[in-house]
PDB file of C-alpha atoms and ligand atoms in Angstrom:
ATOM      1  CA  MET A   1      28.055  15.415  11.678  1.00  0.00           C
ATOM      2  CA  ARG A   2      27.524  12.281   9.640  1.00  0.00           C
ATOM      3  CA  VAL A   3      24.596  11.440   7.414  1.00  0.00           C
ATOM      4  CA  ILE A   4      23.363   7.916   6.870  1.00  0.00           C
ATOM      5  CA  PRO A   5      22.270   7.411   3.266  1.00  0.00           C
ATOM      6  CA  SER A   6      18.693   6.344   2.855  1.00  0.00           C
ATOM      7  CA  GLY A   7      16.945   4.701  -0.035  1.00  0.00           C
ATOM      8  CA  SER A   8      14.807   7.694  -0.793  1.00  0.00           C
ATOM      9  CA  SER A   9      14.750  11.461  -0.748  1.00  0.00           C
ATOM     10  CA  GLY A  10      15.971  11.985   2.796  1.00  0.00           C
ATOM     11  CA  TYR A  11      18.816  11.262   5.144  1.00  0.00           C
ATOM     12  CA  LEU A  12      18.485  10.097   8.704  1.00  0.00           C
ATOM     13  CA  MET A  13      20.652  12.441  10.733  1.00  0.00           C
ATOM     14  CA  GLU A  14      23.393  11.491  13.114  1.00  0.00           C
ATOM     15  CA  GLY A  15      25.142  14.105  15.254  1.00  0.00           C
ATOM     16  CA  LYS A  16      23.498  17.361  16.303  1.00  0.00           C
ATOM     17  CA  PRO A  17      21.985  19.230  13.361  1.00  0.00           C
ATOM     18  CA  VAL A  18      19.137  21.538  14.346  1.00  0.00           C
ATOM     19  CA  CYS A  19      15.603  21.629  12.923  1.00  0.00           C
ATOM     20  CA  SER A  20      15.058  24.400  10.366  1.00  0.00           C
ATOM     21  CA  HIS A  21      11.797  25.369  12.153  1.00  0.00           C
ATOM     22  CA  CYS A  22      12.737  25.161  15.833  1.00  0.00           C
ATOM     23  CA  SER A  23      15.680  24.478  18.125  1.00  0.00           C
ATOM     24  CA  GLY A  24      14.939  20.742  18.301  1.00  0.00           C
ATOM     25  CA  ARG A  25      17.406  18.106  17.149  1.00  0.00           C
ATOM     26  CA  ALA A  26      16.917  17.252  13.493  1.00  0.00           C
ATOM     27  CA  VAL A  27      16.177  13.644  12.605  1.00  0.00           C
ATOM     28  CA  TYR A  28      15.671  14.166   8.892  1.00  0.00           C
ATOM     29  CA  LEU A  29      17.151  16.165   6.047  1.00  0.00           C
ATOM     30  CA  ASP A  30      15.165  16.794   2.892  1.00  0.00           C
ATOM     31  CA  ARG A  31      18.106  16.918   0.509  1.00  0.00           C
ATOM     32  CA  GLU A  32      16.146  18.582  -2.245  1.00  0.00           C
ATOM     33  CA  SER A  33      15.174  21.658  -0.213  1.00  0.00           C
ATOM     34  CA  GLY A  34      18.020  21.425   2.335  1.00  0.00           C
ATOM     35  CA  THR A  35      15.444  21.506   5.177  1.00  0.00           C
ATOM     36  CA  HIS A  36      16.281  19.828   8.487  1.00  0.00           C
ATOM     37  CA  LEU A  37      13.350  18.555  10.500  1.00  0.00           C
ATOM     38  CA  CYS A  38      13.012  17.457  14.107  1.00  0.00           C
ATOM     39  CA  SER A  39      10.723  14.588  15.039  1.00  0.00           C
ATOM     40  CA  GLN A  40       7.735  16.864  15.678  1.00  0.00           C
ATOM     41  CA  HIS A  41       8.121  18.889  12.477  1.00  0.00           C
ATOM     42  CA  LEU A  42       8.700  15.802  10.357  1.00  0.00           C
ATOM     43  CA  LYS A  43       5.503  14.308  11.759  1.00  0.00           C
ATOM     44  CA  GLU A  44       3.578  17.529  11.147  1.00  0.00           C
ATOM     45  CA  SER A  45       4.892  17.731   7.593  1.00  0.00           C
ATOM     46  CA  VAL A  46       3.784  14.144   6.859  1.00  0.00           C
ATOM     47  CA  GLN A  47       0.389  14.741   8.492  1.00  0.00           C
ATOM     48  CA  ALA A  48      -0.155  17.908   6.422  1.00  0.00           C
ATOM     49  CA  ARG A  49       0.493  16.066   3.136  1.00  0.00           C
ATOM     50  CA  VAL A  50      -1.781  13.179   4.142  1.00  0.00           C
ATOM     51  CA  LEU A  51      -4.548  15.571   5.168  1.00  0.00           C
ATOM     52  CA  ASN A  52      -4.173  17.436   1.906  1.00  0.00           C
ATOM     53  CA  ARG A  53      -4.789  14.177   0.014  1.00  0.00           C
ATOM     54  CA  ILE A  54      -7.727  13.139   2.115  1.00  0.00           C
ATOM     55  CA  ILE A  55      -9.658  16.397   2.017  1.00  0.00           C
ATOM     56  CA  GLN A  56      -9.757  16.104  -1.773  1.00  0.00           C
ATOM     57  CA  GLU A  57     -12.118  13.169  -1.168  1.00  0.00           C
ATOM     58  CA  LYS A  58     -14.883  15.320   0.267  1.00  0.00           C
ATOM     59  CA  PRO A  59     -17.525  14.565   1.361  1.00  0.00           C
ATOM     60  CA  LEU A  60     -15.829  12.046   3.632  1.00  0.00           C
ATOM     61  CA  PRO A  61     -17.903   8.976   4.451  1.00  0.00           C
ATOM     62  CA  ASP A  62     -18.900   7.991   8.009  1.00  0.00           C
ATOM     63  CA  LYS A  63     -16.419   5.145   8.013  1.00  0.00           C
ATOM     64  CA  PHE A  64     -12.870   5.376   6.762  1.00  0.00           C
ATOM     65  CA  GLY A  65     -11.140   2.034   6.169  1.00  0.00           C
ATOM     66  CA  VAL A  66      -7.408   1.382   6.100  1.00  0.00           C
ATOM     67  CA  ALA A  67      -6.058  -1.683   4.320  1.00  0.00           C
ATOM     68  CA  PHE A  68      -3.863  -2.732   7.201  1.00  0.00           C
ATOM     69  CA  SER A  69      -1.299  -5.473   6.603  1.00  0.00           C
ATOM     70  CA  GLY A  70       0.622  -4.686   9.780  1.00  0.00           C
ATOM     71  CA  GLY A  71       3.717  -3.716   7.725  1.00  0.00           C
ATOM     72  CA  LYS A  72       5.502  -0.401   8.234  1.00  0.00           C
ATOM     73  CA  ASP A  73       3.587   1.567   5.582  1.00  0.00           C
ATOM     74  CA  SER A  74       0.083   0.730   6.755  1.00  0.00           C
ATOM     75  CA  THR A  75       1.200   0.992  10.401  1.00  0.00           C
ATOM     76  CA  ALA A  76       2.529   4.513   9.810  1.00  0.00           C
ATOM     77  CA  LEU A  77      -0.640   5.404   7.873  1.00  0.00           C
ATOM     78  CA  LEU A  78      -2.836   4.290  10.742  1.00  0.00           C
ATOM     79  CA  ALA A  79      -0.731   6.332  13.182  1.00  0.00           C
ATOM     80  CA  VAL A  80      -1.025   9.440  10.959  1.00  0.00           C
ATOM     81  CA  LEU A  81      -4.783   9.038  10.632  1.00  0.00           C
ATOM     82  CA  VAL A  82      -5.161   8.647  14.385  1.00  0.00           C
ATOM     83  CA  ALA A  83      -3.095  11.837  14.853  1.00  0.00           C
ATOM     84  CA  LEU A  84      -5.465  13.593  12.413  1.00  0.00           C
ATOM     85  CA  LYS A  85      -8.678  12.348  13.986  1.00  0.00           C
ATOM     86  CA  GLU A  86      -9.778  15.834  15.037  1.00  0.00           C
ATOM     87  CA  LYS A  87      -9.568  16.944  11.406  1.00  0.00           C
ATOM     88  CA  ILE A  88     -11.035  13.788   9.835  1.00  0.00           C
ATOM     89  CA  PRO A  89     -14.418  13.170  11.386  1.00  0.00           C
ATOM     90  CA  SER A  90     -14.921   9.672   9.855  1.00  0.00           C
ATOM     91  CA  ARG A  91     -14.727   6.596  12.093  1.00  0.00           C
ATOM     92  CA  LEU A  92     -11.475   4.753  11.452  1.00  0.00           C
ATOM     93  CA  ILE A  93     -11.399   1.000  10.954  1.00  0.00           C
ATOM     94  CA  ALA A  94      -8.413  -1.203  10.110  1.00  0.00           C
ATOM     95  CA  LEU A  95      -9.060  -4.071   7.696  1.00  0.00           C
ATOM     96  CA  THR A  96      -6.581  -6.941   7.583  1.00  0.00           C
ATOM     97  CA  VAL A  97      -6.429  -9.909   5.241  1.00  0.00           C
ATOM     98  CA  ASP A  98      -4.747 -13.039   6.579  1.00  0.00           C
ATOM     99  CA  GLU A  99      -3.687 -14.949   3.469  1.00  0.00           C
ATOM    100  CA  GLY A 100      -2.452 -17.958   5.422  1.00  0.00           C
ATOM    101  CA  ILE A 101       1.314 -17.842   4.837  1.00  0.00           C
ATOM    102  CA  GLY A 102       3.041 -20.077   7.366  1.00  0.00           C
ATOM    103  CA  GLY A 103       6.034 -18.689   9.252  1.00  0.00           C
ATOM    104  CA  TYR A 104       5.278 -15.131   8.164  1.00  0.00           C
ATOM    105  CA  ARG A 105       1.701 -13.995   8.594  1.00  0.00           C
ATOM    106  CA  GLU A 106       1.309 -15.074  12.223  1.00  0.00           C
ATOM    107  CA  GLU A 107       3.863 -12.488  13.334  1.00  0.00           C
ATOM    108  CA  THR A 108       2.535  -9.651  11.173  1.00  0.00           C
ATOM    109  CA  ILE A 109      -1.030 -10.357  12.325  1.00  0.00           C
ATOM    110  CA  ARG A 110       0.164 -10.275  15.941  1.00  0.00           C
ATOM    111  CA  HIS A 111       1.811  -6.911  15.278  1.00  0.00           C
ATOM    112  CA  ALA A 112      -1.328  -5.658  13.500  1.00  0.00           C
ATOM    113  CA  ARG A 113      -3.486  -6.554  16.511  1.00  0.00           C
ATOM    114  CA  ASP A 114      -0.991  -4.919  18.871  1.00  0.00           C
ATOM    115  CA  VAL A 115      -0.849  -1.669  16.840  1.00  0.00           C
ATOM    116  CA  CYS A 116      -4.661  -1.418  16.697  1.00  0.00           C
ATOM    117  CA  SER A 117      -4.989  -1.993  20.390  1.00  0.00           C
ATOM    118  CA  ARG A 118      -2.293   0.619  21.171  1.00  0.00           C
ATOM    119  CA  LEU A 119      -3.853   3.158  18.811  1.00  0.00           C
ATOM    120  CA  ASN A 120      -7.356   2.234  19.933  1.00  0.00           C
ATOM    121  CA  VAL A 121      -8.548   1.567  16.383  1.00  0.00           C
ATOM    122  CA  GLU A 122     -11.292  -0.925  15.492  1.00  0.00           C
ATOM    123  CA  HIS A 123      -9.791  -3.924  13.729  1.00  0.00           C
ATOM    124  CA  ARG A 124     -11.327  -6.615  11.518  1.00  0.00           C
ATOM    125  CA  ILE A 125      -9.547  -9.596  10.005  1.00  0.00           C
ATOM    126  CA  ILE A 126     -10.671 -11.795   7.154  1.00  0.00           C
ATOM    127  CA  THR A 127      -8.829 -14.998   6.210  1.00  0.00           C
ATOM    128  CA  PHE A 128      -8.400 -16.773   2.886  1.00  0.00           C
ATOM    129  CA  PRO A 129      -9.665 -20.074   4.377  1.00  0.00           C
ATOM    130  CA  ASP A 130     -12.828 -18.296   5.624  1.00  0.00           C
ATOM    131  CA  LEU A 131     -13.511 -16.843   2.220  1.00  0.00           C
ATOM    132  CA  PHE A 132     -12.021 -19.266  -0.298  1.00  0.00           C
ATOM    133  CA  GLY A 133     -11.729 -22.469   1.754  1.00  0.00           C
ATOM    134  CA  LEU A 134      -7.931 -22.607   1.431  1.00  0.00           C
ATOM    135  CA  SER A 135      -4.882 -20.711   2.636  1.00  0.00           C
ATOM    136  CA  LEU A 136      -2.381 -19.251   0.153  1.00  0.00           C
ATOM    137  CA  ASP A 137       0.004 -22.039   1.179  1.00  0.00           C
ATOM    138  CA  ASP A 138      -2.694 -24.551   0.120  1.00  0.00           C
ATOM    139  CA  PHE A 139      -3.271 -22.764  -3.197  1.00  0.00           C
ATOM    140  CA  MET A 140       0.448 -22.912  -3.898  1.00  0.00           C
ATOM    141  CA  LYS A 141       0.788 -26.687  -3.538  1.00  0.00           C
ATOM    142  CA  ASN A 142       1.589 -27.983  -7.048  1.00  0.00           C
ATOM    143  CA  SER A 143       0.798 -24.579  -8.541  1.00  0.00           C
ATOM    144  CA  SER A 144       2.674 -23.314 -11.559  1.00  0.00           C
ATOM    145  CA  ARG A 145       1.399 -19.753 -11.014  1.00  0.00           C
ATOM    146  CA  LYS A 146       3.364 -17.146  -9.090  1.00  0.00           C
ATOM    147  CA  ALA A 147       2.251 -16.808  -5.464  1.00  0.00           C
ATOM    148  CA  CYS A 148       2.068 -13.012  -5.718  1.00  0.00           C
ATOM    149  CA  THR A 149      -0.303 -13.241  -8.694  1.00  0.00           C
ATOM    150  CA  ILE A 150      -2.742 -15.535  -6.856  1.00  0.00           C
ATOM    151  CA  CYS A 151      -2.285 -13.590  -3.620  1.00  0.00           C
ATOM    152  CA  GLY A 152      -2.937 -10.233  -5.314  1.00  0.00           C
ATOM    153  CA  ILE A 153      -6.147 -11.433  -6.988  1.00  0.00           C
ATOM    154  CA  LEU A 154      -7.570 -13.075  -3.870  1.00  0.00           C
ATOM    155  CA  ARG A 155      -6.446 -10.431  -1.403  1.00  0.00           C
ATOM    156  CA  ARG A 156      -8.069  -7.689  -3.422  1.00  0.00           C
ATOM    157  CA  ARG A 157     -11.395  -9.569  -3.304  1.00  0.00           C
ATOM    158  CA  ALA A 158     -10.988 -10.364   0.392  1.00  0.00           C
ATOM    159  CA  LEU A 159     -10.490  -6.670   1.140  1.00  0.00           C
ATOM    160  CA  GLU A 160     -13.528  -5.726  -0.921  1.00  0.00           C
ATOM    161  CA  VAL A 161     -15.667  -8.311   0.874  1.00  0.00           C
ATOM    162  CA  LEU A 162     -14.468  -7.091   4.262  1.00  0.00           C
ATOM    163  CA  ALA A 163     -15.010  -3.452   3.296  1.00  0.00           C
ATOM    164  CA  ASP A 164     -18.517  -4.350   2.148  1.00  0.00           C
ATOM    165  CA  GLN A 165     -19.270  -6.255   5.356  1.00  0.00           C
ATOM    166  CA  GLU A 166     -18.120  -3.282   7.423  1.00  0.00           C
ATOM    167  CA  GLY A 167     -19.896  -0.624   5.363  1.00  0.00           C
ATOM    168  CA  VAL A 168     -16.613   0.998   4.305  1.00  0.00           C
ATOM    169  CA  HIS A 169     -16.839   3.149   1.164  1.00  0.00           C
ATOM    170  CA  LEU A 170     -13.431   4.779   1.287  1.00  0.00           C
ATOM    171  CA  LEU A 171     -10.363   2.593   1.664  1.00  0.00           C
ATOM    172  CA  ALA A 172      -6.846   3.977   2.156  1.00  0.00           C
ATOM    173  CA  THR A 173      -3.767   1.964   1.254  1.00  0.00           C
ATOM    174  CA  GLY A 174      -0.193   2.562   2.414  1.00  0.00           C
ATOM    175  CA  HIS A 175       1.447   2.990  -1.012  1.00  0.00           C
ATOM    176  CA  ASN A 176       4.122   5.647  -0.716  1.00  0.00           C
ATOM    177  CA  GLN A 177       5.859   7.996  -3.125  1.00  0.00           C
ATOM    178  CA  ASP A 178       8.665   5.521  -3.844  1.00  0.00           C
ATOM    179  CA  ASP A 179       6.080   2.856  -4.792  1.00  0.00           C
ATOM    180  CA  HIS A 180       4.496   5.332  -7.218  1.00  0.00           C
ATOM    181  CA  ALA A 181       7.843   6.263  -8.755  1.00  0.00           C
ATOM    182  CA  GLN A 182       8.720   2.593  -9.236  1.00  0.00           C
ATOM    183  CA  THR A 183       5.330   1.877 -10.791  1.00  0.00           C
ATOM    184  CA  THR A 184       5.698   4.815 -13.192  1.00  0.00           C
ATOM    185  CA  LEU A 185       9.023   3.507 -14.422  1.00  0.00           C
ATOM    186  CA  MET A 186       7.784  -0.077 -14.647  1.00  0.00           C
ATOM    187  CA  ASN A 187       4.773   1.072 -16.685  1.00  0.00           C
ATOM    188  CA  ALA A 188       7.084   3.053 -18.969  1.00  0.00           C
ATOM    189  CA  PHE A 189       9.304   0.008 -19.464  1.00  0.00           C
ATOM    190  CA  SER A 190       6.301  -2.175 -20.306  1.00  0.00           C
ATOM    191  CA  ALA A 191       4.835   0.546 -22.598  1.00  0.00           C
ATOM    192  CA  ASP A 192       1.306  -0.557 -21.650  1.00  0.00           C
ATOM    193  CA  ILE A 193      -0.560   2.703 -21.173  1.00  0.00           C
ATOM    194  CA  LYS A 194      -3.617   0.941 -19.719  1.00  0.00           C
ATOM    195  CA  LYS A 195      -1.531  -0.089 -16.722  1.00  0.00           C
ATOM    196  CA  VAL A 196      -1.366   3.574 -15.748  1.00  0.00           C
ATOM    197  CA  PHE A 197      -5.027   3.270 -14.799  1.00  0.00           C
ATOM    198  CA  ALA A 198      -4.807  -0.064 -13.018  1.00  0.00           C
ATOM    199  CA  GLY A 199      -5.860   0.319  -9.392  1.00  0.00           C
ATOM    200  CA  SER A 200      -6.711   3.974  -9.819  1.00  0.00           C
ATOM    201  CA  GLY A 201      -9.947   3.846  -7.905  1.00  0.00           C
ATOM    202  CA  ARG A 202     -12.367   2.398 -10.450  1.00  0.00           C
ATOM    203  CA  THR A 203     -11.770  -1.255  -9.729  1.00  0.00           C
ATOM    204  CA  SER A 204     -13.504  -1.691  -6.412  1.00  0.00           C
ATOM    205  CA  GLN A 205     -17.163  -2.598  -6.405  1.00  0.00           C
ATOM    206  CA  PHE A 206     -17.890  -0.949  -3.093  1.00  0.00           C
ATOM    207  CA  ALA A 207     -15.006   1.055  -1.707  1.00  0.00           C
ATOM    208  CA  ARG A 208     -13.174   3.890  -3.434  1.00  0.00           C
ATOM    209  CA  ARG A 209      -9.431   3.555  -2.930  1.00  0.00           C
ATOM    210  CA  ILE A 210      -7.077   6.362  -2.011  1.00  0.00           C
ATOM    211  CA  LYS A 211      -3.332   6.520  -1.388  1.00  0.00           C
ATOM    212  CA  PRO A 212      -2.714   9.187   1.265  1.00  0.00           C
ATOM    213  CA  PHE A 213       1.083   8.586   1.261  1.00  0.00           C
ATOM    214  CA  ALA A 214       1.418   9.317  -2.463  1.00  0.00           C
ATOM    215  CA  ALA A 215       3.441  12.459  -1.669  1.00  0.00           C
ATOM    216  CA  VAL A 216       5.393  10.980   1.258  1.00  0.00           C
ATOM    217  CA  SER A 217       8.699   9.188   0.666  1.00  0.00           C
ATOM    218  CA  GLU A 218       9.393   5.702   1.953  1.00  0.00           C
ATOM    219  CA  ARG A 219      12.100   7.103   4.239  1.00  0.00           C
ATOM    220  CA  GLU A 220       9.647   9.540   5.814  1.00  0.00           C
ATOM    221  CA  VAL A 221       7.045   6.780   6.225  1.00  0.00           C
ATOM    222  CA  THR A 222       9.576   4.504   7.932  1.00  0.00           C
ATOM    223  CA  LEU A 223      10.763   7.327  10.173  1.00  0.00           C
ATOM    224  CA  TYR A 224       7.173   8.144  11.106  1.00  0.00           C
ATOM    225  CA  ALA A 225       6.641   4.541  12.250  1.00  0.00           C
ATOM    226  CA  ILE A 226       9.955   4.560  14.168  1.00  0.00           C
ATOM    227  CA  LEU A 227       9.266   7.939  15.805  1.00  0.00           C
ATOM    228  CA  SER A 228       5.787   6.753  16.807  1.00  0.00           C
ATOM    229  CA  ASP A 229       7.401   3.739  18.497  1.00  0.00           C
ATOM    230  CA  LEU A 230       5.420   1.405  16.237  1.00  0.00           C
ATOM    231  CA  PHE A 231       8.186   0.028  14.045  1.00  0.00           C
ATOM    232  CA  ILE A 232       9.332  -3.544  14.387  1.00  0.00           C
ATOM    233  CA  ASP A 233      11.450  -5.600  12.067  1.00  0.00           C
ATOM    234  CA  LEU A 234       9.067  -8.104  10.551  1.00  0.00           C
ATOM    235  CA  PRO A 235      10.033 -11.154   8.501  1.00  0.00           C
ATOM    236  CA  GLU A 236       9.766 -10.934   4.730  1.00  0.00           C
ATOM    237  CA  CYS A 237       7.090 -12.945   2.959  1.00  0.00           C
ATOM    238  CA  PRO A 238       8.697 -16.224   1.809  1.00  0.00           C
ATOM    239  CA  TYR A 239       6.985 -15.821  -1.576  1.00  0.00           C
ATOM    240  CA  ALA A 240       8.287 -12.284  -2.189  1.00  0.00           C
ATOM    241  CA  SER A 241       9.816 -12.480  -5.619  1.00  0.00           C
ATOM    242  CA  ASP A 242       9.071  -9.340  -7.578  1.00  0.00           C
ATOM    243  CA  ALA A 243      12.564  -9.240  -9.011  1.00  0.00           C
ATOM    244  CA  PHE A 244      11.684  -6.579 -11.589  1.00  0.00           C
ATOM    245  CA  ARG A 245      10.351  -4.132  -8.988  1.00  0.00           C
ATOM    246  CA  GLY A 246      13.415  -4.842  -6.823  1.00  0.00           C
ATOM    247  CA  GLU A 247      15.675  -3.943  -9.720  1.00  0.00           C
ATOM    248  CA  VAL A 248      13.734  -0.735 -10.449  1.00  0.00           C
ATOM    249  CA  ARG A 249      13.815   0.151  -6.732  1.00  0.00           C
ATOM    250  CA  ARG A 250      17.608  -0.201  -6.585  1.00  0.00           C
ATOM    251  CA  LEU A 251      18.010   1.803  -9.761  1.00  0.00           C
ATOM    252  CA  LEU A 252      15.788   4.623  -8.493  1.00  0.00           C
ATOM    253  CA  ASN A 253      17.388   4.703  -5.058  1.00  0.00           C
ATOM    254  CA  ARG A 254      20.788   5.120  -6.676  1.00  0.00           C
ATOM    255  CA  PHE A 255      19.426   7.826  -8.944  1.00  0.00           C
ATOM    256  CA  GLU A 256      17.828   9.647  -6.017  1.00  0.00           C
ATOM    257  CA  GLN A 257      21.180   9.754  -4.229  1.00  0.00           C
ATOM    258  CA  GLU A 258      22.732  11.490  -7.223  1.00  0.00           C
ATOM    259  CA  HIS A 259      19.751  13.668  -8.121  1.00  0.00           C
ATOM    260  CA  PRO A 260      17.586  14.468  -5.065  1.00  0.00           C
ATOM    261  CA  GLY A 261      13.947  15.016  -5.991  1.00  0.00           C
ATOM    262  CA  SER A 262      13.889  12.546  -8.895  1.00  0.00           C
ATOM    263  CA  MET A 263      11.679  10.114  -7.017  1.00  0.00           C
ATOM    264  CA  ARG A 264       9.147  12.810  -6.225  1.00  0.00           C
ATOM    265  CA  ASN A 265       9.135  14.104  -9.799  1.00  0.00           C
ATOM    266  CA  LEU A 266       8.600  10.614 -11.167  1.00  0.00           C
ATOM    267  CA  ALA A 267       5.720   9.937  -8.762  1.00  0.00           C
ATOM    268  CA  HIS A 268       4.214  13.273  -9.754  1.00  0.00           C
ATOM    269  CA  ALA A 269       4.615  12.354 -13.436  1.00  0.00           C
ATOM    270  CA  GLU A 270       2.392   9.301 -12.873  1.00  0.00           C
ATOM    271  CA  GLU A 271      -0.446  11.511 -11.627  1.00  0.00           C
ATOM    272  CA  GLU A 272       0.099  14.005 -14.410  1.00  0.00           C
ATOM    273  CA  ILE A 273       0.003  11.304 -17.099  1.00  0.00           C
ATOM    274  CA  ARG A 274      -3.121   9.808 -15.556  1.00  0.00           C
ATOM    275  CA  SER A 275      -4.960  13.112 -15.426  1.00  0.00           C
ATOM    276  CA  ARG A 276      -3.966  14.079 -18.985  1.00  0.00           C
ATOM    277  CA  LEU A 277      -4.990  10.703 -20.412  1.00  0.00           C
ATOM    278  CA  LYS A 278      -8.237  10.454 -18.479  1.00  0.00           C
ATOM    279  CA  GLY A 279     -11.081   9.807 -20.917  1.00  0.00           C
ATOM    280  CA  LYS A 280      -8.680   9.357 -23.823  1.00  0.00           C
ATOM    281  CA  VAL A 281      -7.742   5.737 -23.176  1.00  0.00           C
ATOM    282  CA  GLN A 282     -10.371   3.100 -23.865  1.00  0.00           C
ATOM    283  CA  LEU A 283     -10.515   0.883 -20.795  1.00  0.00           C
ATOM    284  CA  GLN A 284     -12.216  -2.488 -20.749  1.00  0.00           C
ATOM    285  CA  PRO A 285     -15.602  -1.885 -19.098  1.00  0.00           C
ATOM    286  CA  LEU A 286     -16.336  -3.659 -15.825  1.00  0.00           C
ATOM    287  CA  GLU A 287     -18.686  -6.642 -16.146  1.00  0.00           C
ATOM    288  CA  ASN A 288     -20.470  -8.754 -13.584  1.00  0.00           C
ATOM    289  CA  CYS A 289     -18.873 -12.187 -13.315  1.00  0.00           C
ATOM    290  CA  LYS A 290     -21.180 -14.934 -14.554  1.00  0.00           C
ATOM    291  CA  VAL A 291     -20.176 -17.184 -11.661  1.00  0.00           C
ATOM    292  CA  CYS A 292     -20.020 -14.969  -8.562  1.00  0.00           C
ATOM    293  CA  GLY A 293     -21.686 -11.776  -9.792  1.00  0.00           C
ATOM    294  CA  TRP A 294     -18.813  -9.601  -8.569  1.00  0.00           C
ATOM    295  CA  SER A 295     -17.664  -6.874 -10.924  1.00  0.00           C
ATOM    296  CA  GLY A 296     -14.438  -7.406 -12.824  1.00  0.00           C
ATOM    297  CA  SER A 297     -13.018  -7.510 -16.313  1.00  0.00           C
ATOM    298  CA  GLY A 298     -14.227 -10.353 -18.519  1.00  0.00           C
ATOM    299  CA  GLU A 299     -17.167 -12.755 -18.266  1.00  0.00           C
ATOM    300  CA  ILE A 300     -15.534 -14.781 -15.528  1.00  0.00           C
ATOM    301  CA  CYS A 301     -13.644 -12.821 -12.917  1.00  0.00           C
ATOM    302  CA  GLN A 302     -10.038 -13.584 -11.968  1.00  0.00           C
ATOM    303  CA  VAL A 303     -11.050 -14.921  -8.555  1.00  0.00           C
ATOM    304  CA  CYS A 304     -13.430 -17.486 -10.065  1.00  0.00           C
ATOM    305  CA  THR A 305     -10.734 -18.415 -12.592  1.00  0.00           C
ATOM    306  CA  VAL A 306      -8.252 -19.105  -9.758  1.00  0.00           C
ATOM    307  CA  LEU A 307     -10.862 -21.127  -7.837  1.00  0.00           C
ATOM    308  CA  LYS A 308     -11.751 -23.130 -10.963  1.00  0.00           C
ATOM    309  CA  GLU A 309      -8.065 -23.894 -11.615  1.00  0.00           C
ATOM    310  CA  GLN A 310      -7.781 -25.106  -8.038  1.00  0.00           C
ATOM    311  CA  LYS A 311     -10.843 -27.335  -8.418  1.00  0.00           C
ATOM    312  CA  ASN A 312      -9.464 -28.846 -11.639  1.00  0.00           C
ATOM    313  CA  LYS A 313      -6.149 -29.474  -9.897  1.00  0.00           C
ATOM    314  CA  ASN A 314      -7.922 -31.278  -7.047  1.00  0.00           C
ATOM    315  CA  ASN A 315     -10.014 -33.332  -9.476  1.00  0.00           C
ATOM    316  CA  SER A 316      -7.001 -34.421 -11.494  1.00  0.00           C
ATOM    317  CA  SER A 317      -5.062 -35.395  -8.357  1.00  0.00           C
ATOM    318  CA  THR A 318      -8.012 -37.521  -7.112  1.00  0.00           C
ATOM    319  CA  GLY A 319      -8.515 -38.982 -10.619  1.00  0.00           C
ATOM    320  CA  GLN A 320     -12.032 -37.513 -11.118  1.00  0.00           C
TER     321      GLN A 320
HETATM  322 FE1  SF4 B 401       1.282 -12.003  -1.169  1.00  0.00          FE
HETATM  323 FE2  SF4 B 401       3.463 -11.861  -2.720  1.00  0.00          FE
HETATM  324 FE3  SF4 B 401       2.993  -9.989  -0.882  1.00  0.00          FE
HETATM  325 FE4  SF4 B 401       3.695 -12.465  -0.142  1.00  0.00          FE
HETATM  326  S1  SF4 B 401       4.948 -11.001  -1.298  1.00  0.00           S
HETATM  327  S2  SF4 B 401       2.053 -11.224   0.775  1.00  0.00           S
HETATM  328  S3  SF4 B 401       2.643 -13.677  -1.699  1.00  0.00           S
HETATM  329  S4  SF4 B 401       1.737 -10.410  -2.697  1.00  0.00           S
HETATM  330 ZN1   ZN B 402     -16.438 -14.403 -10.172  1.00  0.00          ZN
END
C-alpha cells in the first residue's frame, strides 16, 4: 500500500486498505485518529459535521443561500447541502458573483451553471457591470490598488445585494478548516486582534454568514467534490497574488505532515479566541454610508470609496 501525501490532515489512499466502518475500499485516512474511510463513510462524516454546524443556526430561515463561486469548495458545499436536504428544510439557492475577469470567470461560471443544473439547485448570478457599471478588468486598468482588494470589497457588496434581492437571510460560504487555520496564523503574525472578528457574521446588512466547512479539511472537501463527480480542474484567477497566505499555507501543510491534527487545533483556536474575546474588544460600530446608505465602517463605505477613485481616474484621463 502506498499513501499519497496531501496538503492537509488526510491521505488519499492507493492500494487496498479497508474502511474502518465497513468492508468497503478506503479512500481516505485520517492520520490523527488512524481511521480509514470509504467513499460513503467519508461523505457521511463530512455531512455530519456540516449538519452539526448548521443546526446551531436554528431557527433556520425559509431560504438558505450559498455563496457559489463554482470553485471546488463551494461546489462541494452545495453537494453536501443537497445530500442533507431532508434534514435542512430551507430552500437552497446558489448565489454567484461574476466579477468580469477575462479568460478565467467564463469557465468557472459555466461550471457553476452546470453544477446547479445537475444538482437541481436554483441559481442566480449578479455581475459587476450590472451593479457597478464596470468589470473588475475595467477597474484594474491603470489602478495602483491590488485586484484582490478591489474584488473583495465589491464582491462582498454584490453578494449582499443579491442575497437581499432573493430574500436570503442566511448565507453559507465554502471556507474550510485549512482556510481558518491559515487565517488564525496570519492574524497572529499581524497581531491585530480586531481582525479575529472580521467577517464573523456581523458585517452583512441582510444575511448572516456561516461557514459550514469550518471543521472539514481542504483534503476532505476536495475528495467530496471528486467523489460526487463534480470536480474539474479550473484555471486560477490571473490576479491571484496573496503571497503571504500562500506562504502560510505551505508552512502549515508541512507542519501538518509532521504533526497530524495541528491544522484542526489551529482552526479550533480561532473559534476559541473569538468566543473568549467576544464583548471584550471594542469594534468600530457599523454606520450607514452617507453616499449609498449601506452599512459599513466609516462615513463613506469602502464600495463608494472605490467608485469615487474610479470616477476621479476617469476624470483625470479625460482632462475634466
Ligand atoms: Fe478576486 Fe483576487 Fe479571488 Fe481573483 S484571486 S477572484 S481578484 S479575490
Ligand atoms: Zn456607500
